[in-house]
Amino acid sequence: MNPMDMLKNFQDIQAKMSETQEKLRGVTAVGTAGGDMVRVEFNGHMEVRSVKISPEAVDPDDIEMLEDLLLAACTDGIRKVKERIQEEVSGLTGGLDLPPGMFGSA
């Protein structure tokens, strides 16, 4: 491959990376636990956007249960957002072989 083709390929990859990073802002996933008593919403950058806890999940005598539900909902949400990220990245990169974790999905 000549240097000009390599530069063009690199520029294409950079453009796709920028496009993908922007697209990930709109990706959301919700992790749940306890039959939806605890819900944690993540964006495509794996940042927590919201936490919802139903009153039934709150027992002052069993805080450990609520902690476990919150942990389970976060774990579920992270798994789901990673799946969504993989779907988005696969669609946008058109089969480019990019390093794992490049878009926060590692």
JSON list of N, CA and C in Angstrom, two decimals, residues 40-71:
[
{"chain": "A", "resi": 40, "resn": "VAL", "atom": "N", "xyz": [-31.13, 0.85, 36.85]},
{"chain": "A", "resi": 40, "resn": "VAL", "atom": "CA", "xyz": [-29.99, 1.75, 36.66]},
{"chain": "A", "resi": 40, "resn": "VAL", "atom": "C", "xyz": [-29.80, 1.94, 35.16]},
{"chain": "A", "resi": 41, "resn": "GLU", "atom": "N", "xyz": [-29.86, 3.20, 34.71]},
{"chain": "A", "resi": 41, "resn": "GLU", "atom": "CA", "xyz": [-29.71, 3.50, 33.29]},
{"chain": "A", "resi": 41, "resn": "GLU", "atom": "C", "xyz": [-28.29, 4.00, 33.02]},
{"chain": "A", "resi": 42, "resn": "PHE", "atom": "N", "xyz": [-27.68, 3.45, 31.96]},
{"chain": "A", "resi": 42, "resn": "PHE", "atom": "CA", "xyz": [-26.33, 3.82, 31.54]},
{"chain": "A", "resi": 42, "resn": "PHE", "atom": "C", "xyz": [-26.39, 4.42, 30.14]},
{"chain": "A", "resi": 43, "resn": "ASN", "atom": "N", "xyz": [-25.43, 5.31, 29.84]},
{"chain": "A", "resi": 43, "resn": "ASN", "atom": "CA", "xyz": [-25.28, 5.76, 28.46]},
{"chain": "A", "resi": 43, "resn": "ASN", "atom": "C", "xyz": [-24.17, 4.95, 27.80]},
{"chain": "A", "resi": 44, "resn": "GLY", "atom": "N", "xyz": [-23.89, 5.24, 26.54]},
{"chain": "A", "resi": 44, "resn": "GLY", "atom": "CA", "xyz": [-22.90, 4.48, 25.78]},
{"chain": "A", "resi": 44, "resn": "GLY", "atom": "C", "xyz": [-21.47, 4.69, 26.23]},
{"chain": "A", "resi": 45, "resn": "HIS", "atom": "N", "xyz": [-21.26, 5.65, 27.12]},
{"chain": "A", "resi": 45, "resn": "HIS", "atom": "CA", "xyz": [-19.93, 5.85, 27.70]},
{"chain": "A", "resi": 45, "resn": "HIS", "atom": "C", "xyz": [-19.84, 5.19, 29.07]},
{"chain": "A", "resi": 46, "resn": "MET", "atom": "N", "xyz": [-20.82, 4.33, 29.37]},
{"chain": "A", "resi": 46, "resn": "MET", "atom": "CA", "xyz": [-20.92, 3.59, 30.62]},
{"chain": "A", "resi": 46, "resn": "MET", "atom": "C", "xyz": [-20.98, 4.50, 31.84]},
{"chain": "A", "resi": 47, "resn": "GLU", "atom": "N", "xyz": [-21.64, 5.63, 31.67]},
{"chain": "A", "resi": 47, "resn": "GLU", "atom": "CA", "xyz": [-21.90, 6.54, 32.78]},
{"chain": "A", "resi": 47, "resn": "GLU", "atom": "C", "xyz": [-23.32, 6.29, 33.25]},
{"chain": "A", "resi": 48, "resn": "VAL", "atom": "N", "xyz": [-23.53, 6.32, 34.56]},
{"chain": "A", "resi": 48, "resn": "VAL", "atom": "CA", "xyz": [-24.87, 6.15, 35.12]},
{"chain": "A", "resi": 48, "resn": "VAL", "atom": "C", "xyz": [-25.65, 7.43, 34.85]},
{"chain": "A", "resi": 49, "resn": "ARG", "atom": "N", "xyz": [-26.82, 7.27, 34.22]},
{"chain": "A", "resi": 49, "resn": "ARG", "atom": "CA", "xyz": [-27.67, 8.42, 33.90]},
{"chain": "A", "resi": 49, "resn": "ARG", "atom": "C", "xyz": [-28.80, 8.57, 34.90]},
{"chain": "A", "resi": 50, "resn": "SER", "atom": "N", "xyz": [-29.28, 7.45, 35.45]},
{"chain": "A", "resi": 50, "resn": "SER", "atom": "CA", "xyz": [-30.35, 7.54, 36.45]},
{"chain": "A", "resi": 50, "resn": "SER", "atom": "C", "xyz": [-30.41, 6.25, 37.25]},
{"chain": "A", "resi": 51, "resn": "VAL", "atom": "N", "xyz": [-30.95, 6.39, 38.45]},
{"chain": "A", "resi": 51, "resn": "VAL", "atom": "CA", "xyz": [-31.18, 5.25, 39.34]},
{"chain": "A", "resi": 51, "resn": "VAL", "atom": "C", "xyz": [-32.60, 5.38, 39.87]},
{"chain": "A", "resi": 52, "resn": "LYS", "atom": "N", "xyz": [-33.36, 4.31, 39.76]},
{"chain": "A", "resi": 52, "resn": "LYS", "atom": "CA", "xyz": [-34.73, 4.28, 40.28]},
{"chain": "A", "resi": 52, "resn": "LYS", "atom": "C", "xyz": [-34.84, 3.11, 41.25]},
{"chain": "A", "resi": 53, "resn": "ILE", "atom": "N", "xyz": [-35.33, 3.39, 42.44]},
{"chain": "A", "resi": 53, "resn": "ILE", "atom": "CA", "xyz": [-35.51, 2.35, 43.46]},
{"chain": "A", "resi": 53, "resn": "ILE", "atom": "C", "xyz": [-36.95, 2.43, 43.94]},
{"chain": "A", "resi": 54, "resn": "SER", "atom": "N", "xyz": [-37.68, 1.33, 43.80]},
{"chain": "A", "resi": 54, "resn": "SER", "atom": "CA", "xyz": [-39.07, 1.33, 44.25]},
{"chain": "A", "resi": 54, "resn": "SER", "atom": "C", "xyz": [-39.10, 1.25, 45.78]},
{"chain": "A", "resi": 55, "resn": "PRO", "atom": "N", "xyz": [-40.11, 1.81, 46.38]},
{"chain": "A", "resi": 55, "resn": "PRO", "atom": "CA", "xyz": [-40.21, 1.80, 47.85]},
{"chain": "A", "resi": 55, "resn": "PRO", "atom": "C", "xyz": [-40.17, 0.38, 48.44]},
{"chain": "A", "resi": 56, "resn": "GLU", "atom": "N", "xyz": [-40.68, -0.59, 47.68]},
{"chain": "A", "resi": 56, "resn": "GLU", "atom": "CA", "xyz": [-40.69, -1.97, 48.18]},
{"chain": "A", "resi": 56, "resn": "GLU", "atom": "C", "xyz": [-39.28, -2.53, 48.36]},
{"chain": "A", "resi": 57, "resn": "ALA", "atom": "N", "xyz": [-38.31, -1.95, 47.67]},
{"chain": "A", "resi": 57, "resn": "ALA", "atom": "CA", "xyz": [-36.93, -2.44, 47.76]},
{"chain": "A", "resi": 57, "resn": "ALA", "atom": "C", "xyz": [-36.21, -1.91, 48.99]},
{"chain": "A", "resi": 58, "resn": "VAL", "atom": "N", "xyz": [-36.82, -0.93, 49.65]},
{"chain": "A", "resi": 58, "resn": "VAL", "atom": "CA", "xyz": [-36.15, -0.28, 50.78]},
{"chain": "A", "resi": 58, "resn": "VAL", "atom": "C", "xyz": [-36.68, -0.85, 52.10]},
{"chain": "A", "resi": 59, "resn": "ASP", "atom": "N", "xyz": [-35.82, -1.59, 52.75]},
{"chain": "A", "resi": 59, "resn": "ASP", "atom": "CA", "xyz": [-36.13, -2.13, 54.08]},
{"chain": "A", "resi": 59, "resn": "ASP", "atom": "C", "xyz": [-35.02, -1.67, 55.01]},
{"chain": "A", "resi": 60, "resn": "PRO", "atom": "N", "xyz": [-35.32, -0.74, 55.92]},
{"chain": "A", "resi": 60, "resn": "PRO", "atom": "CA", "xyz": [-34.27, -0.21, 56.80]},
{"chain": "A", "resi": 60, "resn": "PRO", "atom": "C", "xyz": [-33.55, -1.29, 57.61]},
{"chain": "A", "resi": 61, "resn": "ASP", "atom": "N", "xyz": [-34.22, -2.43, 57.79]},
{"chain": "A", "resi": 61, "resn": "ASP", "atom": "CA", "xyz": [-33.61, -3.51, 58.56]},
{"chain": "A", "resi": 61, "resn": "ASP", "atom": "C", "xyz": [-32.78, -4.44, 57.68]},
{"chain": "A", "resi": 62, "resn": "ASP", "atom": "N", "xyz": [-32.77, -4.20, 56.36]},
{"chain": "A", "resi": 62, "resn": "ASP", "atom": "CA", "xyz": [-32.02, -5.07, 55.45]},
{"chain": "A", "resi": 62, "resn": "ASP", "atom": "C", "xyz": [-31.38, -4.24, 54.33]},
{"chain": "A", "resi": 63, "resn": "ILE", "atom": "N", "xyz": [-30.52, -3.33, 54.71]},
{"chain": "A", "resi": 63, "resn": "ILE", "atom": "CA", "xyz": [-29.82, -2.49, 53.74]},
{"chain": "A", "resi": 63, "resn": "ILE", "atom": "C", "xyz": [-28.96, -3.34, 52.80]},
{"chain": "A", "resi": 64, "resn": "GLU", "atom": "N", "xyz": [-28.44, -4.45, 53.31]},
{"chain": "A", "resi": 64, "resn": "GLU", "atom": "CA", "xyz": [-27.59, -5.32, 52.49]},
{"chain": "A", "resi": 64, "resn": "GLU", "atom": "C", "xyz": [-28.34, -5.84, 51.26]},
{"chain": "A", "resi": 65, "resn": "MET", "atom": "N", "xyz": [-29.63, -6.12, 51.41]},
{"chain": "A", "resi": 65, "resn": "MET", "atom": "CA", "xyz": [-30.42, -6.59, 50.27]},
{"chain": "A", "resi": 65, "resn": "MET", "atom": "C", "xyz": [-30.49, -5.50, 49.19]},
{"chain": "A", "resi": 66, "resn": "LEU", "atom": "N", "xyz": [-30.72, -4.26, 49.60]},
{"chain": "A", "resi": 66, "resn": "LEU", "atom": "CA", "xyz": [-30.77, -3.16, 48.64]},
{"chain": "A", "resi": 66, "resn": "LEU", "atom": "C", "xyz": [-29.42, -2.97, 47.96]},
{"chain": "A", "resi": 67, "resn": "GLU", "atom": "N", "xyz": [-28.35, -3.09, 48.72]},
{"chain": "A", "resi": 67, "resn": "GLU", "atom": "CA", "xyz": [-27.01, -2.99, 48.14]},
{"chain": "A", "resi": 67, "resn": "GLU", "atom": "C", "xyz": [-26.80, -4.08, 47.10]},
{"chain": "A", "resi": 68, "resn": "ASP", "atom": "N", "xyz": [-27.23, -5.31, 47.41]},
{"chain": "A", "resi": 68, "resn": "ASP", "atom": "CA", "xyz": [-27.11, -6.42, 46.46]},
{"chain": "A", "resi": 68, "resn": "ASP", "atom": "C", "xyz": [-27.93, -6.18, 45.20]},
{"chain": "A", "resi": 69, "resn": "LEU", "atom": "N", "xyz": [-29.15, -5.65, 45.37]},
{"chain": "A", "resi": 69, "resn": "LEU", "atom": "CA", "xyz": [-29.99, -5.35, 44.21]},
{"chain": "A", "resi": 69, "resn": "LEU", "atom": "C", "xyz": [-29.36, -4.26, 43.34]},
{"chain": "A", "resi": 70, "resn": "LEU", "atom": "N", "xyz": [-28.80, -3.25, 43.97]},
{"chain": "A", "resi": 70, "resn": "LEU", "atom": "CA", "xyz": [-28.16, -2.17, 43.23]},
{"chain": "A", "resi": 70, "resn": "LEU", "atom": "C", "xyz": [-26.95, -2.69, 42.46]},
{"chain": "A", "resi": 71, "resn": "LEU", "atom": "N", "xyz": [-26.16, -3.51, 43.11]},
{"chain": "A", "resi": 71, "resn": "LEU", "atom": "CA", "xyz": [-24.99, -4.12, 42.45]},
{"chain": "A", "resi": 71, "resn": "LEU", "atom": "C", "xyz": [-25.43, -4.98, 41.27]}
]
